[in-house]
Coordinates of C-alpha atoms in Angstrom, one line a residue:
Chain A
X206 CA 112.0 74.5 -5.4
X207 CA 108.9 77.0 -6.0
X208 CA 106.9 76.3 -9.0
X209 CA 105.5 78.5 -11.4
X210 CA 101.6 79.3 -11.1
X211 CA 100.4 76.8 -13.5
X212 CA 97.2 77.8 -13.8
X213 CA 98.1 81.1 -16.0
X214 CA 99.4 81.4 -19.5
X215 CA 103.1 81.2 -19.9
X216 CA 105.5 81.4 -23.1
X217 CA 109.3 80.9 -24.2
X218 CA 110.8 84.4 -23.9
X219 CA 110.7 85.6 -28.0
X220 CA 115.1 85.7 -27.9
X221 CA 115.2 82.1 -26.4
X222 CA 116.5 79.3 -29.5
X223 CA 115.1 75.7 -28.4
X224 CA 117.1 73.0 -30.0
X225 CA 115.8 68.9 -29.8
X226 CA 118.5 66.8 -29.0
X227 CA 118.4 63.0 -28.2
X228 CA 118.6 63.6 -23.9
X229 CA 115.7 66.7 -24.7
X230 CA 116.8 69.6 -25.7
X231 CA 119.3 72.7 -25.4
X232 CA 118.1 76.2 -24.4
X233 CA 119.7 79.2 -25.0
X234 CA 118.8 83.0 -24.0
X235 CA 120.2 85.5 -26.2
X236 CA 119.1 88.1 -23.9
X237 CA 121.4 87.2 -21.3
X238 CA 123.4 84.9 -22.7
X239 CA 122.6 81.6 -20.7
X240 CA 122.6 78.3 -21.4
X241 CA 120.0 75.9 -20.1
X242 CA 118.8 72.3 -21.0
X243 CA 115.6 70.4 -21.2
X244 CA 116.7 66.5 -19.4
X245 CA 113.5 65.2 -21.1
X246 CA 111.2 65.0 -24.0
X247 CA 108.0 65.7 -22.5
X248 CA 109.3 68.6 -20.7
X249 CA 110.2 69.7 -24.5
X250 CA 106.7 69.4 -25.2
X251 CA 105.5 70.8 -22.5
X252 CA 107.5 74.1 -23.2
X253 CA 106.7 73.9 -27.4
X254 CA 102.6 73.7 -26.4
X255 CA 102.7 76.7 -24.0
X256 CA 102.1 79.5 -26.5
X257 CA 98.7 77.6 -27.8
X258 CA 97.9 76.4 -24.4
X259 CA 95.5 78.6 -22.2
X260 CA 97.2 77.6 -18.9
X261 CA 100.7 75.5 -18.2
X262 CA 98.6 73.4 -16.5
X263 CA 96.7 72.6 -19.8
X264 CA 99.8 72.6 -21.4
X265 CA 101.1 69.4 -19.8
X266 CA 97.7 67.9 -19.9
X267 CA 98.6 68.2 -23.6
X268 CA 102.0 66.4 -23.6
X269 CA 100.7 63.4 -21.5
X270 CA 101.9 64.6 -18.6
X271 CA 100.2 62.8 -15.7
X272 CA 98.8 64.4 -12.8
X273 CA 101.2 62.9 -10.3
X274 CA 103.7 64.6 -12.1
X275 CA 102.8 67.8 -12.4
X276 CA 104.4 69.3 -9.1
X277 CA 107.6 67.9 -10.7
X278 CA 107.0 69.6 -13.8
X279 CA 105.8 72.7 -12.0
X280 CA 108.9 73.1 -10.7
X281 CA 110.7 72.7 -13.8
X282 CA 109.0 75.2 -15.5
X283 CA 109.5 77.5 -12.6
X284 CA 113.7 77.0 -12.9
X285 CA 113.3 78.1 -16.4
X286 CA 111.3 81.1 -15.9
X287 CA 114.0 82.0 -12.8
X288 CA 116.4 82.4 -15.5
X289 CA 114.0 84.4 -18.0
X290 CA 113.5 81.4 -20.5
X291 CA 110.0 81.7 -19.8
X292 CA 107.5 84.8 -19.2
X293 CA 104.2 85.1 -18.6
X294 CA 101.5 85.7 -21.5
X295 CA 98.3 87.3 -21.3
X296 CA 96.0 84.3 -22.8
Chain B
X48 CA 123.9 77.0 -15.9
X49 CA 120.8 76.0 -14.6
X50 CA 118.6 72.9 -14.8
X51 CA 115.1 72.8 -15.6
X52 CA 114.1 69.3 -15.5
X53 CA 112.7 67.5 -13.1
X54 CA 115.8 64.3 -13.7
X55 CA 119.0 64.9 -11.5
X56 CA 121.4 64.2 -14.2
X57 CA 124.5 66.2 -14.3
X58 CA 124.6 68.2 -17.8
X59 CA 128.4 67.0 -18.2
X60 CA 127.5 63.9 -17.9
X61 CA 125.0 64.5 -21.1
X62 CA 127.5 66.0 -22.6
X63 CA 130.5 63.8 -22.9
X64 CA 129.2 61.8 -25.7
X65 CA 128.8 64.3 -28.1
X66 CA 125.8 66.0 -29.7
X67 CA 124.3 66.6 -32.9
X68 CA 125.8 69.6 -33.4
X69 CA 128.5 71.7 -31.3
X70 CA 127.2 74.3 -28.5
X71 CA 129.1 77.1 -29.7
X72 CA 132.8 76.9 -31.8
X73 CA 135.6 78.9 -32.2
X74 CA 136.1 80.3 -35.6
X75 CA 139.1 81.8 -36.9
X76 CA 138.6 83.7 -39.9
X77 CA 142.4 84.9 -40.9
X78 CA 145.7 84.4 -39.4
X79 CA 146.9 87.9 -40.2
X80 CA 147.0 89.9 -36.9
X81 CA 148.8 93.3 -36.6
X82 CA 150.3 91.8 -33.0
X83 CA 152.4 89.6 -32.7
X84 CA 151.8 88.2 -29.8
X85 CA 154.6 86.1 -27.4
X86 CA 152.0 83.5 -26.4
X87 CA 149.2 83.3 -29.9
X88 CA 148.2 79.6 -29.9
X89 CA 147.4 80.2 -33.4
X90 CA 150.8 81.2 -34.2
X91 CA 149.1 84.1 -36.1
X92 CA 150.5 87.2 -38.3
X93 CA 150.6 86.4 -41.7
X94 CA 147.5 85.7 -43.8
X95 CA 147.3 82.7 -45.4
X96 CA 146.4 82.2 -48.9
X97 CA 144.2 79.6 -49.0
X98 CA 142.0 81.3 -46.2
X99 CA 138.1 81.0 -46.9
X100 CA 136.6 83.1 -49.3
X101 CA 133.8 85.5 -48.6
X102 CA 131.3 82.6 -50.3
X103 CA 132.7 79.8 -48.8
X104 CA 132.3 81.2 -44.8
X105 CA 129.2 82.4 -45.9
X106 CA 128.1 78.9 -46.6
X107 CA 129.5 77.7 -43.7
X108 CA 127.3 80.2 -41.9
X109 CA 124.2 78.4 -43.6
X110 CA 125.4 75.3 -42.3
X111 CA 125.7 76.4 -39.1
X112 CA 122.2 78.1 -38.7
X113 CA 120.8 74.5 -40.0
X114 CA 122.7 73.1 -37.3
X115 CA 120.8 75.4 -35.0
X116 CA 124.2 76.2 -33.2
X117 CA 124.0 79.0 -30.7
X118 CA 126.7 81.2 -31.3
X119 CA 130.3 81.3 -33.1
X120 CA 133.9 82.6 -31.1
X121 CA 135.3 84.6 -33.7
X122 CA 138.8 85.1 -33.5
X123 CA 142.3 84.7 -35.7
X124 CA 144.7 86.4 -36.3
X125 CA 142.9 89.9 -35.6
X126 CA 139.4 89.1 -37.2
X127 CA 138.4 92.6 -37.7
X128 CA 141.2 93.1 -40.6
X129 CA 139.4 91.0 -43.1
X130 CA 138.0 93.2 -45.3
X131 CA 134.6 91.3 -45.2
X132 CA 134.6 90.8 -41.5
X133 CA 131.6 93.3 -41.0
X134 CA 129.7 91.7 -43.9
X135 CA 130.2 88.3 -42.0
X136 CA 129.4 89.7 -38.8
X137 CA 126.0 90.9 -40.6
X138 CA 125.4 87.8 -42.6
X139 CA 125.6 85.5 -39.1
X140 CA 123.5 87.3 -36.6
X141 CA 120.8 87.7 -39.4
X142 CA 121.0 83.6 -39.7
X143 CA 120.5 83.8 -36.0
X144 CA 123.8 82.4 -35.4
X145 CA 125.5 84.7 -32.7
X146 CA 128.6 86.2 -32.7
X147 CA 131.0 86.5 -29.8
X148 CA 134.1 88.1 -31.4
X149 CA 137.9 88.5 -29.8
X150 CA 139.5 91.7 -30.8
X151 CA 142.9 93.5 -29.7
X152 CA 140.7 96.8 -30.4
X153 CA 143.1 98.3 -33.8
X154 CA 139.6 98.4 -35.6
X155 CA 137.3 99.6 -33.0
X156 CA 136.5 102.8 -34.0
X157 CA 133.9 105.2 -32.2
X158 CA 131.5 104.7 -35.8
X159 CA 132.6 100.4 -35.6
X160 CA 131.8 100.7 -31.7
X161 CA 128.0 102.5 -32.3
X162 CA 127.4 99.4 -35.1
X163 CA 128.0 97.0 -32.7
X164 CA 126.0 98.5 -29.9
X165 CA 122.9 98.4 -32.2
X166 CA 123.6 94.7 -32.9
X167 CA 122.0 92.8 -30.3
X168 CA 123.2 89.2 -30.8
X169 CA 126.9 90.3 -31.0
X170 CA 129.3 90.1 -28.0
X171 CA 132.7 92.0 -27.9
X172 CA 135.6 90.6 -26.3
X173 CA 138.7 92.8 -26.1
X174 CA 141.8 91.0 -25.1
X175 CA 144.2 92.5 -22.3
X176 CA 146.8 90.5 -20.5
X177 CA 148.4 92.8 -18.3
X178 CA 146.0 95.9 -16.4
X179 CA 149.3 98.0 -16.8
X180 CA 150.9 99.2 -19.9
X181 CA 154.1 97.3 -18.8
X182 CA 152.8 94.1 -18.3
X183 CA 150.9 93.9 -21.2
X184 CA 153.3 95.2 -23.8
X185 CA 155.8 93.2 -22.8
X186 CA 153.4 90.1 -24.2
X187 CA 151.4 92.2 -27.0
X188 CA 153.9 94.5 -27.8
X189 CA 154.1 97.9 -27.8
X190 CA 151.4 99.9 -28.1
X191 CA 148.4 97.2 -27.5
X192 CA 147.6 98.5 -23.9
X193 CA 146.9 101.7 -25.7
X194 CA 144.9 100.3 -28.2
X195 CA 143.0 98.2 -26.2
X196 CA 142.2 101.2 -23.9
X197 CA 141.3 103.4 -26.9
X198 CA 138.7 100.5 -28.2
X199 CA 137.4 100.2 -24.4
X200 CA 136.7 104.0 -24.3
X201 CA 135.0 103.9 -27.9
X202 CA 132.9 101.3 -26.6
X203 CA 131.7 102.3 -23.6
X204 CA 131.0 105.6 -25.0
X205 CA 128.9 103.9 -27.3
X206 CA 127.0 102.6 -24.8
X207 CA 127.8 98.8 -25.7
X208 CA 127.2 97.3 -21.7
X209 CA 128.7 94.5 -21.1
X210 CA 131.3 94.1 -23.3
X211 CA 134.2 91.4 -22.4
X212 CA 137.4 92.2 -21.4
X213 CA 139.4 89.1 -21.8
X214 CA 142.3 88.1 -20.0
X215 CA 145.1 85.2 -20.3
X216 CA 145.6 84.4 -16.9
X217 CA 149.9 84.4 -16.3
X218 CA 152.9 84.5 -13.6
X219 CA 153.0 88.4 -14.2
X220 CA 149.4 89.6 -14.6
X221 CA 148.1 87.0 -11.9
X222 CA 148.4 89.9 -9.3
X223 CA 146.7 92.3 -11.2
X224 CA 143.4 90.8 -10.9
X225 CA 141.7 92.7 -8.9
X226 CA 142.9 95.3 -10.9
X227 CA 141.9 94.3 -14.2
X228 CA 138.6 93.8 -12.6
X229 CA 138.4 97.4 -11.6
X230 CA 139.1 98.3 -15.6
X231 CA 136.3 95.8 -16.8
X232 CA 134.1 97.9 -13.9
X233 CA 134.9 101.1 -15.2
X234 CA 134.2 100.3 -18.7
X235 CA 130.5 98.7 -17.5
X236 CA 132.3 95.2 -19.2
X237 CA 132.5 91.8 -17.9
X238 CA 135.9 90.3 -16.7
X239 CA 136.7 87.2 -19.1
X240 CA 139.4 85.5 -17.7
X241 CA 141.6 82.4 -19.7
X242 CA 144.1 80.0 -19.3
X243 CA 147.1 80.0 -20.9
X244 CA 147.9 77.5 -23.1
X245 CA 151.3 76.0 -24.5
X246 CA 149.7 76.2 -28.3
X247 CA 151.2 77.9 -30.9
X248 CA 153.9 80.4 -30.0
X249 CA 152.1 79.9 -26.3
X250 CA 154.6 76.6 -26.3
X251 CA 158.0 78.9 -26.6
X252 CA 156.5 80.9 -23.5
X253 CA 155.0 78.8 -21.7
X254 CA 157.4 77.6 -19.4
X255 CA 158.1 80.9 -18.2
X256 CA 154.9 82.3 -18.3
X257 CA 152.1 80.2 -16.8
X258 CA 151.2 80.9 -13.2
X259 CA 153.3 79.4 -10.8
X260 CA 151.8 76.7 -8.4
X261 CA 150.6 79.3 -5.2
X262 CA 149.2 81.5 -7.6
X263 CA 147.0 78.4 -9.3
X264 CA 145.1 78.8 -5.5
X265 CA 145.2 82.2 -5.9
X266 CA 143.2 82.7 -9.0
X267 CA 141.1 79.3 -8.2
X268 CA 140.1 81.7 -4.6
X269 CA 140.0 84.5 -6.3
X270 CA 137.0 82.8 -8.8
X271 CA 135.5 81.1 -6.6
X272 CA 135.2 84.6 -4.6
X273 CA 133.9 86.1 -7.9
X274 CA 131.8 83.4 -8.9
X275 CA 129.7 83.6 -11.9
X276 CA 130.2 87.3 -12.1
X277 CA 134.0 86.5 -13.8
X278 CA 133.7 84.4 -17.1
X279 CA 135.9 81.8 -17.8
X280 CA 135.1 80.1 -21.3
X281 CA 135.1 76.7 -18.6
X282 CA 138.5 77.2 -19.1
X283 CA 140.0 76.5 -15.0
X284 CA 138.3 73.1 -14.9
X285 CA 141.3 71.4 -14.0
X286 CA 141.4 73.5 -10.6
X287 CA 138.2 72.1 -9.7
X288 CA 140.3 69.6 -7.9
X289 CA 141.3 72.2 -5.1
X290 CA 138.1 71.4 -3.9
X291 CA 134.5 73.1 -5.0
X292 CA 134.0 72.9 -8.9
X293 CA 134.0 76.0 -10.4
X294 CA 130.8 77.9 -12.2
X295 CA 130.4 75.9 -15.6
X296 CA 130.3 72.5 -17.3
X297 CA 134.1 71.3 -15.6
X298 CA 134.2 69.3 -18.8
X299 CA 136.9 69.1 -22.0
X300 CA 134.7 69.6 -24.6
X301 CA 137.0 68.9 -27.7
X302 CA 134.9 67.2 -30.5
X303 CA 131.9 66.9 -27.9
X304 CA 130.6 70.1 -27.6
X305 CA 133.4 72.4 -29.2
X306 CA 135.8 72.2 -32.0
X307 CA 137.6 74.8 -34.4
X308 CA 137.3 75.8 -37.7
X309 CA 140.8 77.5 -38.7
X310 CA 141.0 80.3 -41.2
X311 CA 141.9 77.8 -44.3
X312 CA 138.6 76.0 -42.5
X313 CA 140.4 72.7 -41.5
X314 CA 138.3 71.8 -38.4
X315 CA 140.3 70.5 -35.2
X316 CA 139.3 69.1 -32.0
X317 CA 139.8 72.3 -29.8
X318 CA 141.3 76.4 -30.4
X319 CA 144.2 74.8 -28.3
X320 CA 144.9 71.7 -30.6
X321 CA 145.9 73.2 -34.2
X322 CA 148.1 70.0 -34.8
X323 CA 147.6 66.5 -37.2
X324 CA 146.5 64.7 -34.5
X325 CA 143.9 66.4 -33.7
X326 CA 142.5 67.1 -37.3
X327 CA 139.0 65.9 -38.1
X328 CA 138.9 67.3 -41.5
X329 CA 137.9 70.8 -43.7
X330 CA 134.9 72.4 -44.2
X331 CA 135.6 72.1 -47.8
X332 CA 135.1 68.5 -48.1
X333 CA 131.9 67.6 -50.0
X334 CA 130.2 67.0 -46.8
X335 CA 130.4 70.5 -45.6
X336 CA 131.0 71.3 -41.9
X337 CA 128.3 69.4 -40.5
X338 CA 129.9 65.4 -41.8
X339 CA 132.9 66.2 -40.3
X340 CA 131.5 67.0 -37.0
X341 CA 129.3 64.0 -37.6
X342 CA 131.1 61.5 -38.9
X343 CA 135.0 62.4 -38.1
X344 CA 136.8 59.3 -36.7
X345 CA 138.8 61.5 -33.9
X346 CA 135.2 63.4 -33.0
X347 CA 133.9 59.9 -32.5
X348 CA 136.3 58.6 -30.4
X349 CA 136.4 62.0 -28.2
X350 CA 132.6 60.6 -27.7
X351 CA 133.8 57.1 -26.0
X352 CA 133.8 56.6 -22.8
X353 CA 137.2 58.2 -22.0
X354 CA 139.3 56.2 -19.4
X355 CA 141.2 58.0 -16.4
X356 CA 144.7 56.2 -16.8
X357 CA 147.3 57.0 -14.4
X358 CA 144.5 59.4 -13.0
X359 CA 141.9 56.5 -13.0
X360 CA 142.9 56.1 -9.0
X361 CA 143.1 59.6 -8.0
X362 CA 140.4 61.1 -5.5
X363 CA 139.9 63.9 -7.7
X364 CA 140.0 62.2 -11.1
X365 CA 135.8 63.2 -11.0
X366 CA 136.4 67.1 -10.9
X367 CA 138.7 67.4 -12.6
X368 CA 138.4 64.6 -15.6
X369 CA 142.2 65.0 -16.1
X370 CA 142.4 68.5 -17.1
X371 CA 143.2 69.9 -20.5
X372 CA 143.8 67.8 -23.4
X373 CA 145.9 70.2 -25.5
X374 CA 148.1 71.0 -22.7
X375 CA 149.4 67.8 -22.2
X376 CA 150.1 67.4 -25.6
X377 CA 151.9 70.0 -25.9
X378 CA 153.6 69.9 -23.1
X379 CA 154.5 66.7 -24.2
X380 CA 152.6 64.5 -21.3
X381 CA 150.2 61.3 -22.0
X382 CA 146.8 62.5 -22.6
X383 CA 145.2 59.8 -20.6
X384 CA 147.5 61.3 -17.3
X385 CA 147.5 63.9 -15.2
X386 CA 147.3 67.9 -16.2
X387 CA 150.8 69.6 -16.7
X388 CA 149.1 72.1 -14.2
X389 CA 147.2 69.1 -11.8
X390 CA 146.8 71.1 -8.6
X391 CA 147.4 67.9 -7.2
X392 CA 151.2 68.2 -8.1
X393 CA 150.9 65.1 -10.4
X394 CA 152.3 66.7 -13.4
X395 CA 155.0 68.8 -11.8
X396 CA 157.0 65.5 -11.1
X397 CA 156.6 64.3 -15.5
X398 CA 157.4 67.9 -16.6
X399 CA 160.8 67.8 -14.9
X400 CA 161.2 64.7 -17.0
X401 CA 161.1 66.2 -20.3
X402 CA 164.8 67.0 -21.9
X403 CA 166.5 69.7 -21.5
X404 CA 165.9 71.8 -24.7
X405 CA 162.4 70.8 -25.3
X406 CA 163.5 68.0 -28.3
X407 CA 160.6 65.7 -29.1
X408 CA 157.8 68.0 -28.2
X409 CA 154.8 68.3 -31.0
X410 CA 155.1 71.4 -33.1
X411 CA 151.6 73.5 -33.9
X412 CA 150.7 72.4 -37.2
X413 CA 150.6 76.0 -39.2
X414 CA 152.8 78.9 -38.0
X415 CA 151.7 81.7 -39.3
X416 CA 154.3 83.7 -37.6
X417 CA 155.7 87.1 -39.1
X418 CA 159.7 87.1 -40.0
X419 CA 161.4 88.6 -37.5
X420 CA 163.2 91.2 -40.4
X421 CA 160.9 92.9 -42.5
X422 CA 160.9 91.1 -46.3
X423 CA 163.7 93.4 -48.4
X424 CA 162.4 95.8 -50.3
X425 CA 163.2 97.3 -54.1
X426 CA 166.0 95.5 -56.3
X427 CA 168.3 92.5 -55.5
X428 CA 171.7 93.6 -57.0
X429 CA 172.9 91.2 -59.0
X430 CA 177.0 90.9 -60.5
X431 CA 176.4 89.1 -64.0
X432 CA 179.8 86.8 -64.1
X433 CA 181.0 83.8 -66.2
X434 CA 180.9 80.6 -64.8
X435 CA 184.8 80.2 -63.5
X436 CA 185.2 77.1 -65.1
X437 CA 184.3 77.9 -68.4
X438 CA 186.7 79.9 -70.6
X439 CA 184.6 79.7 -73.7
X440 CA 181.0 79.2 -74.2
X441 CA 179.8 75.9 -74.7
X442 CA 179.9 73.6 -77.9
X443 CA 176.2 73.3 -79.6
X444 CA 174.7 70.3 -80.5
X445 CA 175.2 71.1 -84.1
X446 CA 178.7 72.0 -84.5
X447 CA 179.8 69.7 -86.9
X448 CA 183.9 70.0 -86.5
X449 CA 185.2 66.9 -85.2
X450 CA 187.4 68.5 -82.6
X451 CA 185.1 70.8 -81.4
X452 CA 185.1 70.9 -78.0
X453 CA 188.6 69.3 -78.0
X454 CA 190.9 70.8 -74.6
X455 CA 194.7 70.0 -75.3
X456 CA 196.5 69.9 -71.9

């Protein structure tokens, strides 16, 4: 599964609603009306400390995300901005 | 549905223990509906007194935007005849709850239709179950295709996109699905297609009425074909078990990640369960909404580990979970067993069983129903008579002459 380009700025989209739960946390577009889910809680931070974050990369330097991981978590982030949760910001 | 995390945990799987609060619920605020529908699982037509005031579902809309749930089903009864139903409408999509909201189309009017397509976290769904005027009236009544078309047109015209058209899925209008795609098409709306249920008056109908078994793989092709263009409300998990799971979660969500909250705001497990047994409690309890979901005893024990029983040894027991928990029950079949509808044929063999005239099968818990004769109207004529047995009026407690009273033979 591609990843995104985790070296740019990314964001939630502004009509996507985040909400924690125990597993990670529920997603949910109101743009189009899709449901996703977060299987983790790091992943949850990593998506909460892109919009302070310069690049994605930095972003899930931030959460404790270790570099081994990061193709994982690349492509995680690249499923959610496939179905619009996420969109690229200008830094 | 999609997954964004790097585990490979199915979300069902996440699912069937419950959450902290529900994904999205079915809300029906009154039970007075100008249809009177053969198969309304909410036995609907008449309000009911008690129904939550304009305050109270307000409140419950508070509670709901705290619990950070995503969106509400509004339905009833015909939701758009309470007077304050535009208010509510208002009220929850500016508490960023959304609002998906089932309609027969009597109040969508062309100024109605331009509100809503100006409202952007508000979904439409405009029910249809037949894509002729024969087919449906003979369900709806006389008169709905009409009005359903009319609140299409008003829509579309209004430029609301992707509007729903929903269909219950039967033995008559199973044919006409292509067909009722080609309206939803037309109208630049989104096919919405249901399963019918045996709740409510849906029970009396039922038997007649739900698709027979070759036209089960007919619509099961015919989604699968369609795929994730045709909604479903997850409502066809239990023909999973033809083979490929269907677009969606392929999970019963009563008490785990749906419930209902019924116009006098009792909440029950399901839309499809309005009976005692499946009752977890009202949203006017001091707890509010959010400690019966909570702490219910039945929403707990929806969140145990639920064991397959007599399906426990069947191959497809993992697809299909066992099907739909309110139409066993009201059908009259062991919950932990198969569907009544098992594609498998499992629960063709303990239908048969059941008696003759139905005896013995639960009853919904409120029918709302409309008399069949209109109440009487102006005076009740009344003949004022004597009582025959009395010839004179009775002796009073004071009369003081001895033989008061006294009958000689």
């Amino acid at each position: 599964m591609p990843g995104i380009d985790i070296d740019r700025a990314w964001d939630l989209h502004p009509r996507v609603s985040v909400r924690p739960e125990p597993f990670g946390a529920l997603l949910y577009h109101f743009g189009t009306r899709r449901l996703s889910f977060l299987k983790d809680r790091r992943l949850l931070d990593v998506v909460r400390n892109l919009r302070d974050a310069p690049t994605a990369r930095d972003a899930c330097a931030r959460a404790g995300v270790p570099v081994s991981d990061l193709p994982r978590y690349g492509a995680a982030l690249g499923a959610l901005a496939r179905s619009s949760m996420l969109v690229e910001r200008t830094p | 549905m999609t997954a964004g995390t790097p585990a490979a945990t199915r979300l069902a799987d996440l699912f069937e223990y419950g959450l902290d609060a529900p994904i999205c619920l079915t809300w029906e605020l009154t039970y007075a509906c100008n249809l009177s529908c053969d198969h309304c699982l909410s036995s609907s037509g008449r309000r009911d007194p008690r129904e939550l005031s304009t305050a109270e579902a307000k409140a419950v809309i508070d509670e709901l935007e705290a619990m950070q749930v995503f969106y509400v089903n509004i339905g009833g009864g015909e939701p758009t005849v309470r007077p304050d139903f535009w208010e509510l409408l208002d009220y929850a999509t500016a508490h960023h709850v959304g609002v998906k909201f089932s309609t027969n189309g009597v109040r969508i009017t062309p100024e109605a239709a331009r509100r809503l397509a100006a409202n952007d976290y508000v979904d439409v769904q405009v029910s249809l179950d037949g894509a002729t005027a024969e087919v449906n009236d003979a369900l709806r009544g006389p008169g709905s295709y009409d009005t359903a078309a009319r609140a299409m047109r008003h829509l579309a015209d209004a430029g609301v996109r992707g509007f729903k058209l929903s269909v219950v899925c039967t033995r008559h209008n199973i044919p006409q699905l292509d067909a009722f795609k080609a309206i939803a098409d037309e109208h630049g709306a989104q096919l919405r297609l249901t399963r019918l249920r045996p709740s409510g008056r849906g029970a009396d109908v039922w038997d007649e009425l739900h698709p027979a078994p070759g036209q089960q793989r007919e619509l099961y092709d015919w989604l699968l074909a369609h795929g994730d263009r045709v909604l479903t409300g997850d409502s066809f998990f239990h023909l999973s078990a033809y083979g490929e799971a269907l677009p969606g979660l392929n999970l019963c969500g009563a008490g785990r990640v749906v419930c209902l909250i019924d116009p006098v705001g009792d909440v029950y497990a399901c839309p499809f369960a309005i009976h005692d047994e499946f009752l977890a409690g009202n949203v006017r309890e001091p707890g509010g909404f959010t400690g019966v979901w909570r702490e219910s005893e039945l929403f707990r024990g929806l969140r145990e580990p639920q064991t397959g029983g007599a399906c426990a040894a069947c191959g497809f027991h993992d697809s299909c979970k066992g099907g739909c928990m309110a139409a066993k029950f009201f059908t009259g079949l062991p919950l932990d067993g198969p569907d009544p509808e098992c594609v498998q044929g499992h629960g063709e063999a303990l239908l048969a069983g059941r008696s003759a005239d139905r005896s013995g099968l639960p009853r919904p818990r409120a029918d709302h129903s409309r008399r069949a004769a209109p109440p009487r109207r102006g005076p009740v004529p009344v003949k004022l008579t004597r009582r025959a047995d009395l010839d004179r009026p009775p002796v009073s407690a004071c009369e003081e002459n001895p033989l008061a009273g006294l009958r000689l033979p």
